[in-house]
Tab-separated table of C-alpha atoms in Angstrom:
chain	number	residue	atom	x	y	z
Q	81	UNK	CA	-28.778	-10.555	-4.905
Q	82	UNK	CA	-28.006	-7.223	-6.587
Q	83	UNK	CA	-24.459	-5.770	-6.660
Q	84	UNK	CA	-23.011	-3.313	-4.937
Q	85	UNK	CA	-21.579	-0.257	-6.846
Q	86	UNK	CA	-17.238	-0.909	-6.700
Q	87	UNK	CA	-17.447	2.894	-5.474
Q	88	UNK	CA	-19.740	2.144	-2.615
Q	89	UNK	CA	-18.192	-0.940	-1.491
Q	90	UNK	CA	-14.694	0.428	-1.369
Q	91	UNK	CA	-16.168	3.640	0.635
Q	92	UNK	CA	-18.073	1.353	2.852
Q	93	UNK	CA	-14.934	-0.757	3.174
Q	94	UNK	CA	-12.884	2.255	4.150
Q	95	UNK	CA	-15.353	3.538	6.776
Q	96	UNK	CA	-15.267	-0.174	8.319
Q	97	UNK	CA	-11.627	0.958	9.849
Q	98	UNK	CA	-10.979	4.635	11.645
Q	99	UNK	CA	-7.364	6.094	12.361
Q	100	UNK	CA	-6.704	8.264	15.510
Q	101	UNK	CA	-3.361	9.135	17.677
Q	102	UNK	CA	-4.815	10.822	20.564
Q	103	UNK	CA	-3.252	13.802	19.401
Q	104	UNK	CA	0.345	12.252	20.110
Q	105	UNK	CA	2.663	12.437	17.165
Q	106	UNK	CA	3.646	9.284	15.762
Q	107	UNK	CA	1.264	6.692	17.952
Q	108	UNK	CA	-1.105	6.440	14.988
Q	109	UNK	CA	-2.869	3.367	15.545
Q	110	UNK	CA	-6.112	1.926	13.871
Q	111	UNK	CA	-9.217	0.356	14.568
Q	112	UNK	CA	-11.622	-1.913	13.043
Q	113	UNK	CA	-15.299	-1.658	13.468
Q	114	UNK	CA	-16.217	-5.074	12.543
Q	115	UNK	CA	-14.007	-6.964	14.378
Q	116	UNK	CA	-12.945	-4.416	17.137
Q	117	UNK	CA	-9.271	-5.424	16.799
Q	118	UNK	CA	-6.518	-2.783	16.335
Q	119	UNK	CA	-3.108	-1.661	14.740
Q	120	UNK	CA	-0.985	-1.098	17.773
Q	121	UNK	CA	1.174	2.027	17.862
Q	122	UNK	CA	4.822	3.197	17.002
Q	123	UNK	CA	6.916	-0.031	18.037
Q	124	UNK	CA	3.536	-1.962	18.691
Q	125	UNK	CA	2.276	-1.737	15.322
Q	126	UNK	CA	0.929	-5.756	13.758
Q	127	UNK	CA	0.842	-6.071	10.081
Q	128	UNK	CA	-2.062	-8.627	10.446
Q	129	UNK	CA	-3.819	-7.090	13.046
Q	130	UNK	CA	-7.666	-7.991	12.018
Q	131	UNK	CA	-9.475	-11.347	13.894
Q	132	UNK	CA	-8.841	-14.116	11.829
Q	133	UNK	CA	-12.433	-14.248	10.464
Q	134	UNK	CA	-13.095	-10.537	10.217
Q	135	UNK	CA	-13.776	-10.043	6.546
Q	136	UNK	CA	-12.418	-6.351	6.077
Q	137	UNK	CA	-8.747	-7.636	4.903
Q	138	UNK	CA	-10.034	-10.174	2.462
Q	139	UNK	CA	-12.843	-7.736	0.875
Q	140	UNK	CA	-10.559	-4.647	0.955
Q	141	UNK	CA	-8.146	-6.984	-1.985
Q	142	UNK	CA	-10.911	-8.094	-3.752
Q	143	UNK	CA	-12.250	-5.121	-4.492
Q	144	UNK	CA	-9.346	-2.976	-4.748
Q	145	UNK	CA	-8.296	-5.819	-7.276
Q	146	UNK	CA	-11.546	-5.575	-9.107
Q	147	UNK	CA	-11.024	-1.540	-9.762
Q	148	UNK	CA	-7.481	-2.335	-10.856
Q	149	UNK	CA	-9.441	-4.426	-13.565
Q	150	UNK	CA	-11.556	-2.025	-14.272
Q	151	UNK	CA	-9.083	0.798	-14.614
Q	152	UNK	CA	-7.804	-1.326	-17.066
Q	153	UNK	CA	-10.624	-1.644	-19.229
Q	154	UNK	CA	-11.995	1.958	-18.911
Q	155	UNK	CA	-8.747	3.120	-20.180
């Protein structure tokens, strides 16, 4: 299995999830691609919104952990 670049998986990881409003100010919600589950707006907004088994959530702190490691050592 070869490894992904920390770069590309982060990038890939950020285009699994798109933002939009609908062009109303302040009903931001967002969207997953994988698991099709979203945000909820304004007063509807979820902190865990994902499906319980979609893997963005759990990737997304792995790898944003691993380039906090790496900052580290590149410094």
């Amino acid at each position: 299995m070869s490894r992904v670049k920390l770069k590309d998986m982060q990038a890939l990881l950020d285009s699994a999830t798109y933002t939009d409003d609908y062009g109303v100010f302040g009903s931001t919600f967002t969207v997953c691609r994988i698991c099709d589950h979203e945000s909820g707006a304004g007063v509807l907004k979820k902190l865990d919104w994902h499906a319980k088994d979609c893997p963005v959530p759990r990737l997304k702190a792995k790898y944003q952990h691993r380039g906090q490691s790496q900052k580290g050592r590149d410094a």
